[in-house]
XYZ file of C-alpha atoms in Angstrom:
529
model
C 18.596 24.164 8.950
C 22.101 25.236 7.575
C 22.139 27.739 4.785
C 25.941 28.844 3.574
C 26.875 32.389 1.980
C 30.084 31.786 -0.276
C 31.782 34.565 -2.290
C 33.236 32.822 -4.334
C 34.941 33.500 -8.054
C 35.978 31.420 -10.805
C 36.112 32.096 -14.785
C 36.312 28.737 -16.089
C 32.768 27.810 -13.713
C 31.501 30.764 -13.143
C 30.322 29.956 -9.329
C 29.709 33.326 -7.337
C 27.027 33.086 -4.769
C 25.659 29.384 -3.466
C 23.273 28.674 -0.792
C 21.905 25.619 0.148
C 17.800 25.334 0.040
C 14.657 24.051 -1.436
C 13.143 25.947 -4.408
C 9.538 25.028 -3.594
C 9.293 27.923 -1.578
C 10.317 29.943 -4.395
C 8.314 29.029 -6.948
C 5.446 28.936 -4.409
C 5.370 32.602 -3.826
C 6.216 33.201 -7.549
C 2.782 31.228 -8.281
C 0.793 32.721 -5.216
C 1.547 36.513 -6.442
C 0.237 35.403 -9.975
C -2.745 33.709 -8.242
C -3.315 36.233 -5.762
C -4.432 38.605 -8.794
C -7.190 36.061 -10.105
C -10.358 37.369 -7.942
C -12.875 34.649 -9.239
C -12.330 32.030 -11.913
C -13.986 34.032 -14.828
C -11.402 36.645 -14.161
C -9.525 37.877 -17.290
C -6.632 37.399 -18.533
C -3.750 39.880 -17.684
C -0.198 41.336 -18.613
C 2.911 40.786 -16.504
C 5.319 43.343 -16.430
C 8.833 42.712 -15.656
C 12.355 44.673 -15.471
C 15.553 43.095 -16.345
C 16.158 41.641 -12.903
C 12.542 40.269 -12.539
C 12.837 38.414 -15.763
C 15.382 36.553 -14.251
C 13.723 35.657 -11.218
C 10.707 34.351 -13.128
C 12.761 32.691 -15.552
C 15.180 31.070 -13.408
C 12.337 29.535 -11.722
C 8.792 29.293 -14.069
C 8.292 28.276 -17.250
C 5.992 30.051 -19.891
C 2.736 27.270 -19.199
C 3.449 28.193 -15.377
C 2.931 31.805 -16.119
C -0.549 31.248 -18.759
C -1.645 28.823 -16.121
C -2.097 31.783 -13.983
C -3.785 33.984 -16.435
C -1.203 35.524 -17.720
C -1.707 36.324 -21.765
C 1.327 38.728 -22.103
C 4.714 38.824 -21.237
C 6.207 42.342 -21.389
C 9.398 44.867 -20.924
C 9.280 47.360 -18.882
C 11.824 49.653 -20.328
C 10.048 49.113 -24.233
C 7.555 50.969 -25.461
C 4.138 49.189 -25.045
C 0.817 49.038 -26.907
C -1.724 50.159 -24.752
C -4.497 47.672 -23.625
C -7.046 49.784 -20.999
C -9.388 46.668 -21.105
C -6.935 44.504 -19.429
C -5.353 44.515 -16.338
C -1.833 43.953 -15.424
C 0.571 43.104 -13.051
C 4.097 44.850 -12.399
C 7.046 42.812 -10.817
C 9.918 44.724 -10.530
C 12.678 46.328 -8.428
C 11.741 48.999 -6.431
C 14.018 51.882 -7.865
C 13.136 55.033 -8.985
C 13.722 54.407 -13.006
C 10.918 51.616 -12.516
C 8.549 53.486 -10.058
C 9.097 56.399 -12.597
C 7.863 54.175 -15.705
C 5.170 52.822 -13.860
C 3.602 56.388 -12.524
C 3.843 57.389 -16.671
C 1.945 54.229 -17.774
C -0.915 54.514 -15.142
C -1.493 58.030 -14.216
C -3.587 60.542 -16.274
C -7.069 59.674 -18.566
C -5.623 57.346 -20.655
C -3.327 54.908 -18.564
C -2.032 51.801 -20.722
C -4.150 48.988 -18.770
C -7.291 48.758 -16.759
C -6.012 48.352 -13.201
C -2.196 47.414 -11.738
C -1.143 44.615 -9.336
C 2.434 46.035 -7.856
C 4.669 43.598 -6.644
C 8.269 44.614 -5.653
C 11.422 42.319 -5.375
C 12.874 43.672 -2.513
C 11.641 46.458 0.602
C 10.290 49.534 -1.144
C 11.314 52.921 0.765
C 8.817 54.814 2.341
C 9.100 58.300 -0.186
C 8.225 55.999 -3.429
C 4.958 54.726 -1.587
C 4.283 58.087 -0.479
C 4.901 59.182 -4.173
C 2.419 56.624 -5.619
C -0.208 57.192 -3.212
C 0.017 61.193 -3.971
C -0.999 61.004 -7.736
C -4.928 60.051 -7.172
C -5.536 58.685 -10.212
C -2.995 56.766 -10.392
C -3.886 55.290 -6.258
C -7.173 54.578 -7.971
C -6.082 52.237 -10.589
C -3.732 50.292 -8.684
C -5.312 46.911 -6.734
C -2.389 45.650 -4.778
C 0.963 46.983 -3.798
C 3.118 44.329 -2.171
C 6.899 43.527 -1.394
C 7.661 40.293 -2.277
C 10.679 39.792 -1.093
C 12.315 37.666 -4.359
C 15.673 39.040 -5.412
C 17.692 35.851 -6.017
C 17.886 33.346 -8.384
C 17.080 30.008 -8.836
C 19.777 27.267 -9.486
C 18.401 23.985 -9.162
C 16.645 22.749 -5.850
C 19.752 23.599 -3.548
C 21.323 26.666 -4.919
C 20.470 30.376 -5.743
C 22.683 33.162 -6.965
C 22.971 36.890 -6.414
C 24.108 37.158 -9.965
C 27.245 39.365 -9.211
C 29.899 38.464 -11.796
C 32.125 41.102 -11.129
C 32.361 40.789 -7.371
C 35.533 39.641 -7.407
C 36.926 43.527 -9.631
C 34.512 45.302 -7.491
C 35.173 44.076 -3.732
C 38.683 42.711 -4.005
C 40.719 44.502 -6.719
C 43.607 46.972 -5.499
C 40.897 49.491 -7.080
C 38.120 48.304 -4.562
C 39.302 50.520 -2.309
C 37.220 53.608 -1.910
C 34.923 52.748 -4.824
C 31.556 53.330 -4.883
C 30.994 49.570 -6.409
C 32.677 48.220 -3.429
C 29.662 49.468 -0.857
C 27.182 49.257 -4.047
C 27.668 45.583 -4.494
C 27.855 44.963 -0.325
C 24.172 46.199 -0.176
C 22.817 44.802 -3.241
C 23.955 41.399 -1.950
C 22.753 41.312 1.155
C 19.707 42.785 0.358
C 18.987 39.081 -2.219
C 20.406 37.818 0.758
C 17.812 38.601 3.115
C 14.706 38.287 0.303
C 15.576 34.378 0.499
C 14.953 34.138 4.616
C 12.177 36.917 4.310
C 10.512 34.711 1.449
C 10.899 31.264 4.003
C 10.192 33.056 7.257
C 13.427 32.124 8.419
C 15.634 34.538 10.688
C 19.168 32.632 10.752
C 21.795 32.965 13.419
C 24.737 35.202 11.428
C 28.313 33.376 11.573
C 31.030 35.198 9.138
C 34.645 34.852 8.777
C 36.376 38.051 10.541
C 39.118 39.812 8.758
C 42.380 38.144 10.167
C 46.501 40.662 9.880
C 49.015 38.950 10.397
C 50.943 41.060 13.384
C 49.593 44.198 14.670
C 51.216 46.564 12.164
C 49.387 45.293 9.306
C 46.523 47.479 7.878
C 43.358 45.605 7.704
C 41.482 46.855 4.495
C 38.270 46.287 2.733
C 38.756 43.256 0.826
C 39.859 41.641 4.205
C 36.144 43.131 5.685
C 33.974 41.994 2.970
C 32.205 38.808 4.680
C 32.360 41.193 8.381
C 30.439 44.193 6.319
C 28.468 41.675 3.971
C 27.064 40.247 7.383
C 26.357 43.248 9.183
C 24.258 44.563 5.887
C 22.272 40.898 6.365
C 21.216 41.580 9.050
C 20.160 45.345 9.341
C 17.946 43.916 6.615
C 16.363 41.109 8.864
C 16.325 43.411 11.666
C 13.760 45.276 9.528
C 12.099 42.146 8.516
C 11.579 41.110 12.338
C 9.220 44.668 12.392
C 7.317 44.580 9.300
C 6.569 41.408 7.913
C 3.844 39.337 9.661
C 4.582 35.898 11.338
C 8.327 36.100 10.805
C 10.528 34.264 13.223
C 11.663 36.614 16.434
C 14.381 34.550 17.347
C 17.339 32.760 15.918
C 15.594 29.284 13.652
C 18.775 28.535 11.557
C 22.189 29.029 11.139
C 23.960 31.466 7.864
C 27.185 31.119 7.158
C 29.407 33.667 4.741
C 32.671 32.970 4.055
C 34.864 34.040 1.097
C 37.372 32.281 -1.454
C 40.379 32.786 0.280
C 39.365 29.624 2.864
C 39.838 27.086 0.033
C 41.024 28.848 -3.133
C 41.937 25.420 -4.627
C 37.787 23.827 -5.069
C 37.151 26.096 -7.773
C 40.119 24.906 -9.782
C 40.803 21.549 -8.936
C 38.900 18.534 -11.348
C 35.593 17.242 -9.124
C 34.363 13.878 -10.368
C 30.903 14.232 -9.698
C 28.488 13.684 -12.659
C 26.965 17.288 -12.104
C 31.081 18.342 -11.549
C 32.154 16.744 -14.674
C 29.342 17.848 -16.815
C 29.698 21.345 -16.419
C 33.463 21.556 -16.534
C 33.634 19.538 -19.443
C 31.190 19.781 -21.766
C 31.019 23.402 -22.297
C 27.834 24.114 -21.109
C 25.762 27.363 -20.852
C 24.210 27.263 -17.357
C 22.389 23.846 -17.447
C 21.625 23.887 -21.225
C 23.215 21.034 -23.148
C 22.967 20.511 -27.089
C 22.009 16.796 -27.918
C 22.365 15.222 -31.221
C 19.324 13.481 -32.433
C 17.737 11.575 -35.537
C 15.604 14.158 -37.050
C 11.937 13.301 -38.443
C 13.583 11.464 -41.181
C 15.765 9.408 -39.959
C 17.899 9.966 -42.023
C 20.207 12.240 -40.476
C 20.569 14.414 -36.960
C 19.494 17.593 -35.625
C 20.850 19.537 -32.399
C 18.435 19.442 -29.886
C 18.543 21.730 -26.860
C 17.608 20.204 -23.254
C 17.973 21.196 -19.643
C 20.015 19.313 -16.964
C 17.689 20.024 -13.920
C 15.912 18.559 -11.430
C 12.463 17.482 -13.216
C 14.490 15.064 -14.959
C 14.713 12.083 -12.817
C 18.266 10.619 -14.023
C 19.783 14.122 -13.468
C 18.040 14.644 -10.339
C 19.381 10.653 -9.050
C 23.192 10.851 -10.735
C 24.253 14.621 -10.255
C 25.793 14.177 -7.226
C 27.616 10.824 -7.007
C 31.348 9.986 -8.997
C 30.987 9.339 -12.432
C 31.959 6.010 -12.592
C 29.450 5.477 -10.379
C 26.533 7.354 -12.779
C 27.820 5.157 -15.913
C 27.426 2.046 -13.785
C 23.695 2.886 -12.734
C 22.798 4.508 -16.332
C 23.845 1.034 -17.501
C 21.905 -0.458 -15.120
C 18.837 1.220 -15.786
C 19.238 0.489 -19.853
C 19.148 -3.096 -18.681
C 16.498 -2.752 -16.444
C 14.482 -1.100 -19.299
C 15.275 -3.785 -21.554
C 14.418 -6.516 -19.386
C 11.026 -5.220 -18.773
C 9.899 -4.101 -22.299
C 9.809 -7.139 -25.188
C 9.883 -4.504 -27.420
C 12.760 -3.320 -26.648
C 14.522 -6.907 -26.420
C 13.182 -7.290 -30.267
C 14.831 -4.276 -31.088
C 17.952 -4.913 -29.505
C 17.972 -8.741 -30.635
C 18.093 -6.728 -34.466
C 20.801 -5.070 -33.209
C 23.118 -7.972 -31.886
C 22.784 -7.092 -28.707
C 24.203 -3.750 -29.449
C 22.852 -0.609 -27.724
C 24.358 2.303 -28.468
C 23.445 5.745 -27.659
C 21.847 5.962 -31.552
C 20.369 2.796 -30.894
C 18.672 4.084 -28.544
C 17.647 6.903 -29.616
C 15.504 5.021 -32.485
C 13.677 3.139 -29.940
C 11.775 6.272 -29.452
C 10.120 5.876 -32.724
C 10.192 2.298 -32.249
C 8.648 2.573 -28.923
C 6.726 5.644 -28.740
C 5.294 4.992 -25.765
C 8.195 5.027 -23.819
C 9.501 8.174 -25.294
C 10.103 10.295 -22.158
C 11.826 7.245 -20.344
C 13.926 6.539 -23.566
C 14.470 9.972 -24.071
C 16.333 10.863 -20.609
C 17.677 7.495 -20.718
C 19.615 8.048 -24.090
C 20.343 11.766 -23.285
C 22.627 10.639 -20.240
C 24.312 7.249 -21.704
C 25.237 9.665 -24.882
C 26.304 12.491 -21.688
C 28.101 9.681 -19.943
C 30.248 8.272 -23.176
C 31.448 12.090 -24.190
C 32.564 12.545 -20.571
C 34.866 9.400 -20.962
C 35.925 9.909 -23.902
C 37.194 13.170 -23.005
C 38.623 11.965 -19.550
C 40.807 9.391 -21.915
C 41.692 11.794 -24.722
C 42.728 14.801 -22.010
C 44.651 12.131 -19.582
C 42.318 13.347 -16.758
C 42.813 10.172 -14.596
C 46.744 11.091 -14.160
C 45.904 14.703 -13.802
C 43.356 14.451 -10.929
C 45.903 11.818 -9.448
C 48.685 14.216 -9.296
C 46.103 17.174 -8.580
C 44.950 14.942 -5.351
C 47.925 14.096 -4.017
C 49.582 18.038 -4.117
C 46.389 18.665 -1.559
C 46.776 15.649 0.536
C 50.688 16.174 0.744
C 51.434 13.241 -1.145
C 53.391 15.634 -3.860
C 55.268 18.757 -4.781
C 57.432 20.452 -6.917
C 59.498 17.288 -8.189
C 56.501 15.230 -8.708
C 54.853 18.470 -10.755
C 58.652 18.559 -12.721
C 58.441 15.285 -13.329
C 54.705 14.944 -14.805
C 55.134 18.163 -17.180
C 58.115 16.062 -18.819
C 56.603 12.923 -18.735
C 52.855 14.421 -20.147
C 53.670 16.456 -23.040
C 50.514 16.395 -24.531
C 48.322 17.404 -21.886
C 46.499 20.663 -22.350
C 47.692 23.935 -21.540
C 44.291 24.219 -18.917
C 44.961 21.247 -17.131
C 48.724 22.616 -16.826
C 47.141 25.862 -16.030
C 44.681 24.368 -12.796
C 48.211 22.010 -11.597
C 50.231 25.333 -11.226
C 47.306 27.183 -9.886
C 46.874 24.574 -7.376
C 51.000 24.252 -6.754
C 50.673 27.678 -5.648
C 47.686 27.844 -3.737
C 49.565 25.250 -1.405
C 53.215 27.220 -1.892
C 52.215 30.952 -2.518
C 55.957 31.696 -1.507
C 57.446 29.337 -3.626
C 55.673 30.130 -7.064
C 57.499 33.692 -7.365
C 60.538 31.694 -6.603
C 63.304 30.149 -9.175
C 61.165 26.610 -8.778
C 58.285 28.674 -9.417
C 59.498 29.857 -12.496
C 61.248 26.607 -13.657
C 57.739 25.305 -13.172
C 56.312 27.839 -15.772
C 58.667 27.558 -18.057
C 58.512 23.658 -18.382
C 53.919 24.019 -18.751
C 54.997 26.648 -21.373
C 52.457 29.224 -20.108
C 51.794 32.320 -21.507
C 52.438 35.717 -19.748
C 48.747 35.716 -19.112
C 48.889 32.483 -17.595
C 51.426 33.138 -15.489
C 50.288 36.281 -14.236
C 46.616 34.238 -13.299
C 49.218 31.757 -11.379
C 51.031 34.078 -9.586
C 47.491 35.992 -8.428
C 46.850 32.888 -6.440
C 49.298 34.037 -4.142
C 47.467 36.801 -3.098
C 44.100 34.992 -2.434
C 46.248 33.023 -0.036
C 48.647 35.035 1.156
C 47.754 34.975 4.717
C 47.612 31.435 5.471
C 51.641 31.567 5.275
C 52.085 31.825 8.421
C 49.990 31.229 11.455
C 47.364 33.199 13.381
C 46.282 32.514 16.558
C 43.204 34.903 16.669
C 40.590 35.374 14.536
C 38.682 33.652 11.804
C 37.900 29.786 11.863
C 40.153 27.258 13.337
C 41.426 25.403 9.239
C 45.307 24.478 10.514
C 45.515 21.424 9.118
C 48.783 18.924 10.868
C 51.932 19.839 8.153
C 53.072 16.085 6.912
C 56.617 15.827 7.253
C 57.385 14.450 3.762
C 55.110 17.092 1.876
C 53.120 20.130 2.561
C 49.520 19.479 2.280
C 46.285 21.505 2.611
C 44.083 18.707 3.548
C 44.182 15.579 5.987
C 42.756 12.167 4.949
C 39.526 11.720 6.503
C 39.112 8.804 9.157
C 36.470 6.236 8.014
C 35.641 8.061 4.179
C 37.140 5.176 2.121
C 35.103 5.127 -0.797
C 34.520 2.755 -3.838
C 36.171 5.248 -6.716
C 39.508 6.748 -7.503
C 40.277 10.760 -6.894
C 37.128 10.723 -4.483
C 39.543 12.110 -1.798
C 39.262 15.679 -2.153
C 36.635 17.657 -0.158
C 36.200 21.583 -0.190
C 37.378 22.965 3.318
C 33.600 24.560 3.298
C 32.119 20.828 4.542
C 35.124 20.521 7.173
C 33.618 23.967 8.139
C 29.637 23.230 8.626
C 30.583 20.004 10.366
C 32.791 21.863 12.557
């Protein structure tokens, strides 16, 4: 099993912390500490409890009917000010801080606590003083009928990724101001404590591999920023040394393998234009996490309403299409509609009315046409219309010719005359797309973007000072991959081509069907390795 650890920071996608796993585990223990509170079947029904954090978890993870389905009648704040209910019982998920242990010692201790009896579950290792504290105030000891770590401080993407949920990592850890600050060491701890929850939660005890903090010659300082993923790693595992003492059945040797790595080993994926149909979605469509506004025909029919659905893995088509090009997802989703077709006569009536004519409106009246295929016509229509804004906006933006010339700057294939040339040539592309070119230009020539090219360069996109400033900062990310170092870190010299300077070789034997499929992040050259 291979799990990966990557800081990693962009505005426009918001990516911080990605590992690679299943979520059933996850939303198994979620379930079993909701379950583990219903004694019999008769038992009543309860409050949950949850902090800021905790709501996350759950929610990133469980939806409302997952949480009644367990017996849960009440979903409330921590931090508000409650009714009291001391018929029911509750249960308290929550980080185990002293604000929290502080609220829940007020709620439950003295004659007239808020609720019958309290199941404690904490989202990470509690320290010994707060137990101590707890178990000192009798009454409260008295009213309180489990007191667990649970070991869930991460969140839920979809079935292969979680988060930490650190957005300001990247101020905090590698700002000329991260040195000496207190967020610096705040935000090392906090991570790899939601680090270790996820292989405390599986049972898993990996095998630590982290990229060491490589100077260029002997008189160069090494300083925090360069030591993040070295003291991110050693905090991982002080945790799971712990683990290995106090939580039953885990692993006592090495099962798996953890790597952490940071941006600066490929500062271009973040930036460059993927053509996956997960890739494409989220970069262009303006999502909010995996929430997507649909326009459909409201009860009328005479009109639309906006519609809010979820692009995650319970939907079939999402779960089948996310990650392949997105050519590739139109062909299938075209594929299925004619599949669908084929099999239903009622949809061959309704499409014989149309003139043979499908489109994504079309569609969407089949569901009152056909209400008995309204789920199926439903995700079918919600991708086709998906699939038809994502071209459209690939045509109107010139994204073809953009990813072409992105492509070849990695592969070597390009440089500054070819960038020259395009700005000229593409006056109408937008000032992002000219933004992500330069970003890339200088992620492969950090010493050539602060000089007069570099400058010409700007001056042709028409960037703003901002801009520039976000091009130039590129530099820094990459600043020591400029010249080579023997020692240290993993072995990513790629062969320099003699006509250009690329970042990336062609891979032997990976021909593939589509256009711009080239690219590949350096972080799947790395796990192979």
């Amino acid at each position: 099993m291979f799990f990966f650890f990557l800081l990693a920071y962009s505005n426009k996608f918001q990516i911080y912390h990605l590992f690679v796993h299943s979520c059933c585990t996850y939303v198994g223990l979620l379930n079993e500490m909701l379950r583990s509170t219903r004694q019999n079947k008769g038992s009543t029904w309860k409050v949950l409890i949850m902090d800021k954090l905790t709501v996350k978890i759950m929610s990133s993870s469980c939806k409302m009917g997952d949480i009644t389905d367990q017996g849960v009648s009440l979903v409330e704040d921590l931090y508000k000010r409650r009714q009291p209910l001391p018929s029911m019982d509750a249960i308290y998920f929550m980080q185990p801080t002293k604000q929290n242990i502080d609220i829940f010692m007020s709620n439950m201790s003295g004659k007239r606590p808020l609720y019958k009896k309290a199941y404690i579950f904490f989202s990470s290792p509690i320290q010994k003083e707060w137990v101590a504290h707890i178990r000192k105030d009798s009454s409260v000891l008295a009213r309180v009928g489990a007191l667990s770590e649970m070991n869930l401080e991460y969140f839920a993407i979809d079935s292969q990724g979680f988060v930490t949920d650190h957005d300001k990592a990247l101020e905090e850890l590698f700002t000329e101001n991260a040195e000496g600050s207190m967020n610096y060491n705040s935000c090392i701890n906090t991570m790899a404590t939601r680090i270790a929850t996820v292989f405390a939660s599986m049972k898993e005890f990996p095998r630590v591999h982290y990229r060491v903090a490589r100077t260029i010659d002997a008189s160069t300082l090494t300083t925090l920023r360069d030591l993040v993923p070295t003291k991110l790693a050693a905090s991982v595992w002080n945790c799971l040394a712990r683990y290995k003492s106090i939580i039953p059945e885990f692993p006592q040797t090495e099962t798996c393998e953890l790597l952490i790595v940071d941006r600066s080993i490929d500062q271009i994926a973040p930036v460059i234009h993927e053509w996956t149909y997960d890739a494409m979605c989220h970069d262009l469509l303006s999502m909010d996490g995996n929430k997507y506004v649909q326009e459909v025909p409201n009860t009328s029919g005479s009109g639309t309403e906006k519609k809010e659905v979820l692009l995650e893995d319970h939907d079939p088509i999402w779960f089948e299409l996310r990650d392949v090009h997105v050519a590739d997802a139109n062909l299938r989703l075209h594929e299925k509609m004619r599949d669908f077709i084929s099999k239903n006569k009622a949809a061959q009536l309704h499409q014989a009315r149309t003139n043979g004519e499908l489109s994504t409106k079309e569609l969407q009246k089949m569901v009152q046409a056909l209400p008995q295929y309204t789920d199926q016509i439903d995700k079918l229509s919600l991708h086709v219309e998906i699939a038809e804004k994502l071209f459209d906006i690939i045509k109107e933006e010139h994204l073809k010719d953009v990813g072409q010339l992105e492509q070849d700057l990695v592969f070597g294939d390009a440089g500054s005359k070819e960038v020259i040339d395009f700005f000229r040539t593409h006056q109408d592309i937008s000032r992002e797309n000219k933004l992500r070119l330069l970003m890339i230009y200088a992620a492969i020539n950090p010493e050539k973007i602060q000089s007069e090219k570099g400058a010409k360069l700007m001056q042709l996109a028409g960037l703003s000072a901002d801009d520039m400033i976000a091009v130039n900062n590129m530099r820094c990310i990459c600043a020591h991959e400029t010249k080579k170092s023997s020692k240290g870190g993993f072995p990513l010299k790629f062969e320099i081509r003699k006509k250009k300077r690329g970042i990336r070789k062609e891979r032997i034997g990976e021909e593939s069907t589509w256009t711009l499929s080239r690219f590949y992040p350096i972080l799947e050259d790395l796990i192979e390795k």
